Coordinates of C-alpha atoms and ligand atoms in Angstrom, one line a residue:
M1 CA 21.1 61.7 143.5
R2 CA 18.3 59.9 145.6
F3 CA 18.9 56.0 144.7
E4 CA 17.0 52.7 146.6
I5 CA 19.1 49.9 145.9
P6 CA 17.7 47.0 146.0
A7 CA 18.8 44.4 149.6
G8 CA 20.7 42.0 147.2
A9 CA 22.2 43.7 145.2
R10 CA 23.1 45.4 148.5
D11 CA 24.5 42.2 149.8
I12 CA 26.6 41.0 146.9
L13 CA 28.3 44.2 147.1
Q14 CA 28.9 44.8 150.4
T15 CA 29.9 40.5 150.1
L16 CA 32.2 41.2 147.9
T17 CA 34.7 44.1 149.0
G18 CA 34.1 43.0 151.7
A19 CA 36.4 39.9 151.0
G20 CA 38.7 42.6 149.9
F21 CA 37.5 42.9 145.9
E22 CA 36.0 45.7 143.5
A23 CA 32.4 45.5 143.2
F24 CA 30.1 48.4 141.7
L25 CA 26.2 48.6 140.2
V26 CA 26.9 48.9 136.5
G27 CA 25.9 49.2 132.9
G28 CA 21.5 49.6 132.6
C29 CA 21.5 50.3 136.1
V30 CA 23.1 52.9 136.4
R31 CA 21.7 54.4 133.2
D32 CA 18.4 53.9 134.5
L33 CA 19.2 54.8 138.5
L34 CA 20.8 58.3 137.0
R35 CA 17.4 59.2 134.3
G36 CA 15.2 58.8 137.5
V37 CA 13.4 55.3 136.0
V38 CA 13.5 52.8 138.4
P39 CA 15.9 49.5 137.0
H40 CA 14.2 46.0 135.5
D41 CA 17.5 44.1 136.4
W42 CA 20.9 44.6 138.7
D43 CA 24.3 44.2 137.2
I44 CA 27.6 44.0 138.6
C45 CA 30.9 43.5 138.0
T46 CA 33.9 43.0 140.1
S47 CA 37.8 42.5 140.3
A48 CA 37.4 39.0 141.1
R49 CA 37.7 36.2 139.6
P50 CA 35.3 33.9 138.3
E51 CA 35.2 30.8 140.9
E52 CA 36.5 33.4 143.6
T53 CA 33.4 34.3 143.2
E54 CA 31.8 31.9 143.6
G55 CA 33.7 31.1 146.6
C56 CA 32.1 34.3 148.2
F57 CA 29.0 33.1 148.0
A58 CA 29.7 29.9 148.3
G59 CA 26.6 27.1 149.7
Q60 CA 23.9 30.6 148.5
R61 CA 21.6 29.1 144.7
I62 CA 24.5 30.4 142.6
I63 CA 23.6 29.4 138.6
E64 CA 27.0 29.5 136.6
T65 CA 25.1 29.7 132.6
G66 CA 27.4 32.0 131.9
L67 CA 31.1 31.1 133.1
K68 CA 32.6 31.4 130.3
H69 CA 32.4 34.5 130.1
G70 CA 33.8 35.4 133.4
T71 CA 29.7 35.8 134.9
I72 CA 28.3 34.0 138.3
T73 CA 24.1 34.5 138.3
V74 CA 23.5 34.9 142.1
L75 CA 19.7 34.5 143.2
K76 CA 18.7 36.3 146.4
G77 CA 14.6 36.3 147.4
G78 CA 14.6 35.1 143.8
E79 CA 15.8 37.6 141.8
P80 CA 18.7 37.3 140.0
Y81 CA 22.1 38.8 140.4
E82 CA 24.4 38.2 137.1
I83 CA 28.1 39.3 138.9
T84 CA 31.2 39.8 135.9
T85 CA 34.6 40.4 136.4
Y86 CA 36.3 42.9 135.1
R87 CA 36.7 41.3 131.7
T88 CA 38.3 43.0 127.7
E89 CA 36.7 41.3 124.3
G90 CA 39.4 39.8 122.0
P91 CA 38.5 41.1 118.0
Y92 CA 35.3 40.3 116.8
S93 CA 36.2 38.5 113.1
D94 CA 32.4 38.0 112.4
S95 CA 30.7 40.4 114.0
R96 CA 28.9 38.7 116.2
R97 CA 30.7 37.6 119.2
P98 CA 33.7 38.0 121.2
D99 CA 37.1 34.7 119.4
F100 CA 37.3 34.8 123.4
V101 CA 37.0 37.2 126.8
Q102 CA 40.1 38.3 128.3
F103 CA 39.9 38.6 132.2
V104 CA 41.0 42.2 133.6
S105 CA 41.8 43.9 136.4
S106 CA 41.2 48.0 135.8
L107 CA 37.9 48.7 136.2
E108 CA 38.3 51.1 132.9
A109 CA 39.7 48.1 131.0
D110 CA 36.0 47.2 131.6
L111 CA 34.1 50.1 131.0
A112 CA 36.1 50.7 128.2
R113 CA 34.4 47.3 126.2
R114 CA 30.9 49.0 126.5
D115 CA 29.0 50.0 123.6
F116 CA 28.2 53.4 125.0
T117 CA 28.5 56.5 127.0
M118 CA 25.6 56.4 129.0
N119 CA 26.0 52.4 129.4
A120 CA 29.8 52.7 130.7
I121 CA 29.1 54.0 134.5
A122 CA 29.7 52.4 137.2
M123 CA 28.3 52.8 140.7
D124 CA 29.9 52.4 144.4
L125 CA 27.4 51.4 147.7
E126 CA 27.9 55.2 148.3
G127 CA 26.8 56.5 144.7
R128 CA 30.5 57.3 143.8
L129 CA 30.7 56.8 140.2
R130 CA 33.4 55.3 138.0
D131 CA 33.2 57.7 134.4
P132 CA 36.1 57.9 132.8
F133 CA 34.2 58.5 129.1
C134 CA 31.2 61.5 130.5
G135 CA 28.1 59.3 129.9
V136 CA 27.0 61.0 133.0
E137 CA 27.6 65.0 130.5
D138 CA 25.5 62.3 128.2
I139 CA 22.8 61.0 130.1
R140 CA 22.3 64.6 131.2
N141 CA 22.0 65.7 127.3
G142 CA 20.5 63.6 126.4
V143 CA 22.6 61.7 123.6
I144 CA 24.2 58.2 122.6
R145 CA 28.0 58.3 121.8
C146 CA 30.1 55.4 121.0
V147 CA 32.6 54.7 123.9
G148 CA 35.7 54.4 121.8
E149 CA 36.2 54.6 117.8
P150 CA 32.5 54.5 116.3
A151 CA 33.6 52.7 113.4
S152 CA 35.5 50.0 114.7
R153 CA 33.1 49.7 117.6
F154 CA 29.7 48.9 114.9
R155 CA 32.3 46.4 113.3
E156 CA 33.1 44.4 116.2
D157 CA 29.3 44.2 117.1
G158 CA 26.7 44.5 114.3
L159 CA 24.3 44.2 116.7
R160 CA 25.4 47.9 118.8
V161 CA 23.2 49.8 115.4
M162 CA 20.5 48.2 116.5
R163 CA 21.4 49.0 120.4
A164 CA 21.5 52.7 119.4
L165 CA 18.5 53.2 117.6
R166 CA 16.5 51.2 120.0
F167 CA 18.2 53.2 123.4
G168 CA 17.0 56.5 121.2
A169 CA 13.7 55.0 120.3
V170 CA 12.8 54.4 124.0
F171 CA 14.6 57.4 125.5
G172 CA 13.9 59.9 122.6
Y173 CA 18.0 60.8 122.8
A174 CA 20.3 62.5 120.1
V175 CA 22.4 60.4 118.3
E176 CA 25.8 62.2 118.2
E177 CA 26.9 63.4 115.4
K178 CA 29.8 60.9 114.6
T179 CA 27.7 57.6 116.0
A180 CA 25.4 58.6 113.8
Q181 CA 27.8 58.5 110.6
A182 CA 28.9 55.7 111.3
I183 CA 25.5 53.9 111.7
H184 CA 25.2 54.2 108.4
E185 CA 27.9 54.4 107.2
N186 CA 28.7 50.9 108.5
R187 CA 25.2 49.6 108.2
S188 CA 25.7 46.6 106.1
V189 CA 27.4 44.7 110.1
L190 CA 24.1 44.3 110.1
D191 CA 23.7 40.9 107.6
Q192 CA 26.2 39.3 110.0
V193 CA 23.3 39.2 113.6
A194 CA 21.5 36.9 114.3
A195 CA 17.8 37.6 112.9
E196 CA 16.4 36.8 117.0
R197 CA 19.3 39.4 118.3
I198 CA 17.7 42.0 115.3
K199 CA 14.0 40.9 116.0
A200 CA 14.8 41.2 119.8
E201 CA 16.1 44.9 119.4
L202 CA 13.3 46.0 116.2
C203 CA 10.5 44.9 118.4
G204 CA 11.7 47.2 121.7
L205 CA 12.6 50.3 118.7
L206 CA 9.1 49.7 117.6
V207 CA 7.0 50.2 120.8
G208 CA 9.5 53.5 121.8
Q209 CA 7.5 56.6 122.0
H210 CA 10.1 58.0 119.8
V211 CA 9.7 55.5 116.7
G212 CA 9.2 57.9 114.7
T213 CA 12.3 59.9 114.7
I214 CA 14.6 57.0 114.6
L215 CA 12.6 55.5 111.0
R216 CA 13.1 58.8 109.7
A217 CA 16.7 59.5 110.4
Y218 CA 17.5 56.0 109.4
P219 CA 15.0 54.4 106.6
D220 CA 18.4 52.4 105.0
I221 CA 19.3 51.0 108.4
F222 CA 15.7 48.8 108.4
V223 CA 16.6 48.1 105.0
Q224 CA 19.6 46.9 105.7
F225 CA 18.0 43.6 107.6
W226 CA 14.4 44.2 105.5
P227 CA 15.4 44.8 101.9
S228 CA 11.1 44.7 101.0
L229 CA 11.4 47.8 102.7
G230 CA 13.3 49.4 100.1
P231 CA 10.1 51.0 97.2
L232 CA 8.5 51.3 100.1
V233 CA 11.4 54.3 101.4
S234 CA 11.0 56.1 98.0
L235 CA 7.6 55.8 97.4
E236 CA 5.5 58.8 95.8
Q237 CA 1.9 58.3 95.4
H238 CA -0.3 61.4 93.5
N239 CA -3.6 60.9 94.4
P240 CA -5.9 62.9 97.3
W241 CA -6.0 60.2 99.9
H242 CA -2.6 61.4 100.2
C243 CA -0.6 64.2 101.0
W244 CA 3.1 62.5 101.9
G245 CA 5.3 59.5 99.7
G246 CA 4.9 55.5 101.8
W247 CA 7.4 56.5 104.2
E248 CA 6.3 59.0 105.8
H249 CA 2.6 57.9 105.8
T250 CA 3.9 54.0 107.5
I251 CA 5.7 56.3 109.8
R252 CA 2.9 58.4 110.9
A253 CA 0.9 55.7 110.4
V254 CA 3.6 53.6 113.4
E255 CA 3.4 57.0 116.0
A256 CA -0.4 57.5 115.7
A257 CA -0.9 53.5 116.9
P258 CA -0.7 52.8 120.4
A259 CA 2.1 51.1 121.5
E260 CA 1.6 47.0 121.3
L261 CA 3.6 45.7 118.8
V262 CA 1.8 43.7 116.7
L263 CA 0.4 47.3 115.9
R264 CA 3.0 48.8 115.4
L265 CA 4.9 46.0 113.1
T266 CA 1.3 46.5 111.4
M267 CA 1.7 50.0 110.6
L268 CA 4.7 49.4 109.4
L269 CA 4.3 46.5 107.0
H270 CA 0.1 47.9 106.2
D271 CA 1.5 49.7 102.3
I272 CA 4.4 47.1 102.4
G273 CA 2.3 45.9 98.9
K274 CA 1.7 49.3 97.0
P275 CA 5.1 49.7 94.7
A276 CA 4.7 46.0 93.4
C277 CA 0.5 48.0 92.4
K278 CA 1.0 51.6 91.9
S279 CA -0.9 52.6 88.9
T280 CA -0.8 55.9 86.5
D281 CA -4.5 57.1 84.9
E282 CA -5.1 58.9 82.7
N283 CA -5.6 62.0 85.1
G284 CA -1.6 61.3 87.2
I285 CA -3.4 59.7 89.3
D286 CA -1.9 56.6 92.0
H287 CA -3.3 53.9 92.8
F288 CA -2.6 51.3 94.3
Y289 CA -5.1 48.3 93.3
G290 CA -5.0 45.3 95.3
H291 CA -1.9 46.5 97.3
P292 CA -3.5 44.4 100.8
A293 CA -2.8 41.3 99.7
A294 CA 0.5 42.1 98.3
G295 CA 1.0 43.1 101.5
A296 CA 0.1 40.8 103.0
G297 CA 2.1 37.8 101.2
L298 CA 5.2 39.6 101.8
A299 CA 4.9 40.8 105.2
E300 CA 4.8 36.6 105.8
E301 CA 7.7 36.8 104.1
M302 CA 9.8 39.2 106.2
L303 CA 8.4 38.3 110.2
R304 CA 9.3 34.9 109.3
A305 CA 13.0 36.0 107.3
L306 CA 13.1 38.0 111.0
K307 CA 11.8 34.6 113.6
F308 CA 8.8 36.5 113.8
D309 CA 6.5 33.5 116.1
N310 CA 3.9 32.3 114.8
R311 CA 0.9 34.1 116.9
T312 CA 2.6 37.8 116.3
R313 CA 3.2 36.8 112.5
E314 CA -0.4 35.3 112.2
R315 CA -2.4 38.5 113.8
V316 CA -0.3 41.2 111.6
V317 CA -0.4 39.9 108.4
T318 CA -4.4 39.2 108.9
L319 CA -4.5 42.8 109.6
V320 CA -2.1 43.6 106.5
E321 CA -4.5 42.0 104.7
H322 CA -8.0 43.7 105.7
H323 CA -6.6 47.3 106.5
D324 CA -8.1 48.4 103.5
V325 CA -12.4 46.6 104.1
Q326 CA -15.1 48.3 103.9
L327 CA -16.8 48.5 107.3
P328 CA -20.3 50.2 106.5
L329 CA -21.6 51.5 110.0
R330 CA -24.3 48.2 110.4
A331 CA -24.7 45.6 112.6
Q332 CA -25.0 43.0 110.5
V333 CA -22.0 43.6 109.3
V334 CA -19.3 44.8 112.1
R335 CA -21.5 40.9 113.5
R336 CA -20.0 39.4 109.8
W337 CA -15.8 40.5 111.0
L338 CA -16.7 39.7 114.6
N339 CA -16.9 36.1 113.1
R340 CA -14.5 36.4 110.9
L341 CA -11.9 37.4 112.4
G342 CA -12.7 37.3 116.5
P343 CA -12.9 39.9 118.8
E344 CA -9.5 40.5 119.5
A345 CA -8.7 41.2 116.0
F346 CA -11.3 43.0 115.1
F347 CA -10.8 45.9 117.5
Q348 CA -7.5 45.4 116.2
L349 CA -8.4 45.9 112.4
L350 CA -10.6 49.0 114.0
A351 CA -7.5 50.5 115.6
V352 CA -5.1 50.0 112.1
K353 CA -7.4 51.2 110.1
Q354 CA -7.6 54.5 112.8
A355 CA -3.7 54.4 112.5
D356 CA -3.6 54.4 108.8
G357 CA -6.4 57.3 108.3
M358 CA -4.7 60.2 111.3
G359 CA -1.3 59.7 108.6
Q360 CA -3.8 60.1 105.7
A361 CA -5.1 63.7 104.9
H362 CA -6.0 65.6 107.2
G363 CA -9.0 66.7 105.8
L364 CA -10.3 64.2 103.8
V365 CA -10.2 61.2 106.6
K366 CA -12.2 63.2 109.8
D367 CA -15.5 61.9 108.2
R368 CA -13.5 58.2 108.2
L369 CA -12.7 58.5 111.6
A370 CA -15.7 59.5 113.5
Q371 CA -17.0 56.0 111.3
L372 CA -15.0 54.0 112.9
D373 CA -15.6 55.3 116.3
E374 CA -18.9 55.0 115.9
M375 CA -17.9 51.2 114.9
R376 CA -15.8 50.1 117.7
A377 CA -18.6 51.5 119.7
K378 CA -21.8 48.9 118.1
A379 CA -19.0 46.5 118.2
E380 CA -18.4 46.6 122.9
E381 CA -22.1 47.4 122.6
I382 CA -22.1 43.8 120.6
V383 CA -20.0 41.4 122.3
A384 CA -21.3 43.8 125.8
Q385 CA -24.8 42.3 125.0
G386 CA -24.0 38.6 124.8
Q387 CA -25.5 38.6 121.0
C388 CA -24.5 35.9 118.1
F389 CA -21.2 35.9 115.7
A390 CA -20.1 33.0 116.1
L391 CA -21.6 29.4 116.1
K392 CA -20.7 28.6 119.0
D393 CA -23.6 31.0 120.2
L394 CA -25.1 29.4 118.3
A395 CA -29.1 28.5 119.6
V396 CA -29.0 25.6 117.6
N397 CA -26.1 22.7 117.1
G398 CA -25.5 19.9 114.6
R399 CA -27.0 17.7 117.2
D400 CA -29.8 19.4 116.6
V401 CA -29.8 19.9 112.8
I402 CA -29.2 15.8 112.4
A403 CA -32.3 15.2 114.6
A404 CA -33.9 17.1 112.3
G405 CA -32.9 14.8 109.2
V406 CA -29.6 16.7 107.6
S407 CA -27.1 12.9 107.2
P408 CA -24.0 13.6 109.4
G409 CA -21.0 14.6 107.9
P410 CA -20.4 17.9 105.8
E411 CA -23.6 19.0 105.2
V412 CA -24.8 19.8 109.0
G413 CA -21.8 22.0 108.4
R414 CA -23.6 23.8 105.8
V415 CA -26.8 23.9 107.8
L416 CA -24.9 25.2 110.7
S417 CA -23.2 28.4 108.0
M418 CA -26.6 29.0 106.7
L419 CA -28.3 29.6 110.2
L420 CA -26.0 31.1 111.7
E421 CA -26.0 34.0 108.3
Q422 CA -29.6 34.3 109.2
V423 CA -29.1 35.1 113.1
V424 CA -25.4 37.8 112.2
S425 CA -27.7 39.1 109.1
G426 CA -30.9 39.8 111.4
V427 CA -33.4 38.2 109.5
T428 CA -33.9 35.6 112.8
P429 CA -33.5 36.0 116.3
N430 CA -31.0 33.8 117.8
E431 CA -33.6 31.9 119.8
R432 CA -33.7 27.8 118.7
E433 CA -38.1 27.4 118.5
A434 CA -37.1 29.8 115.6
L435 CA -33.9 28.5 115.1
L436 CA -35.9 25.1 114.6
N437 CA -38.5 25.8 111.8
M438 CA -36.4 27.5 110.0
L439 CA -34.9 23.6 109.9
R440 CA -38.1 21.9 109.0
Ligands
ATP1 P1 18.0 47.6 129.1 O1 17.1 48.1 130.0 O2 17.4 47.2 127.6 O3 17.9 45.9 130.1 P2 20.9 47.1 129.7 O4 22.0 48.5 128.6 O5 21.4 46.8 130.7 O6 20.1 47.6 128.5 P3 22.5 45.0 128.1 O7 21.3 43.9 127.0 O8 21.1 44.3 129.4 O9 20.9 46.0 128.1 O10 23.3 44.8 129.0 C1 23.8 45.3 130.3 C2 25.2 45.8 129.7 O11 26.0 45.0 129.2 C3 25.2 47.3 129.3 O12 25.0 48.3 129.8 C4 27.1 47.6 128.0 O13 27.1 48.4 129.5 C5 26.7 46.4 128.2 N1 26.7 45.5 126.0 C6 25.4 45.1 126.6 N2 25.4 44.5 124.1 C7 26.3 45.4 124.5 C8 27.0 45.1 123.3 N3 26.1 44.1 122.3 N4 28.1 46.3 123.6 C9 28.7 46.2 124.2 N5 28.1 46.5 125.0 C10 26.8 46.3 125.4
MG2 MG1 20.1 45.3 131.5

């Protein structure tokens, strides 16, 4: 096996073992090395008690925030390394956090408290592995398997449900059968998990390359923390645009979107308003009039419930609200939308419409997708040419309007908007003289 342990981690392992303690790399970093991926942090476990660890690093930069749980953070070359004393966890009376942690003397006991076999492998400085739960084999086969009895491990800590799905979506590993069954059967443990922690795992999951596989296999889990998804999961759509039901269409749209959180979240929620807006006409065709606006309202509530930040929430709501607008291919239409949403959100809207189209009946959307490409090219040209589509780009400003005799106040804004509209629609060039003439 090829591996490269950074000097900081190497130093720490040497210092601890030199002082007569056991010390290993453990958890995500060992797993990632075995997967052939560069680890993003390096966790160390040791037989040394926290005060003994502190003794080993006396005079160095130490952070004590995790002390209660046996973790000392040592800074080496500006990088933080977490060193945790071998420990087990007490009972979880609330599926949130252990009631207490208990320091233990054996590495095996420490590995046994960890969530999945792939995360329960330790490695020493020479690269020798300690792998009592056969995590190496599971990594080789791409399997996510609980350490110990799955149902009780999920009941101890509901977050593990989300971690399993996040690892599945990111690594493309299969969830082992008993582990998968326990996830479904114990999904109500998620009710005890803090919204922020669910959100963090959901964000990782959504940008995973294999997100579709997880959405397909675990709709019940998503409905558990977002009950409003329930009606979408069971939505049928009899409609020439759609060859799939609401959930499968949603999944395909998520998969088709670039791996950016805002876009993936928008695709997950874009049709959330459909169930409430469904009507069936005399020909048996389903319609969903008003679903973007209804969906924007629901998306807003859902994102608030999981405590998403304002920026992400507002952007996703805007995109859900506009995902179905018609965009005729004309420069003035592009300029108007660039003004309304701003360039960043407008280009995101084009990506959303593209992903939405790719999740629909294929033959019917080809023209629409080609049109979106043209629209993107046109918008890029307008932005690159510095064409005027916003008030700040207008060749006259409020002072000019006042100088032309309009009394200061709201009327100034109205006049400026009118002038902008003339420019955006191509009636007047964005030139000072032409605009002043028009004012007169
Ligand atoms: P990532 O690549 O996301 O950092 P990770 O496995 O390193 O993955 P961390 O949250 O950094 O995840 O946790 C480090 C280690 O702590 C895990 O590998 C696992 O051994 C253990 N662990 C973390 N969370 C839990 C949990 N909820 N239950 C049991 N063990 C856990
Ligand atoms: Mg980690």
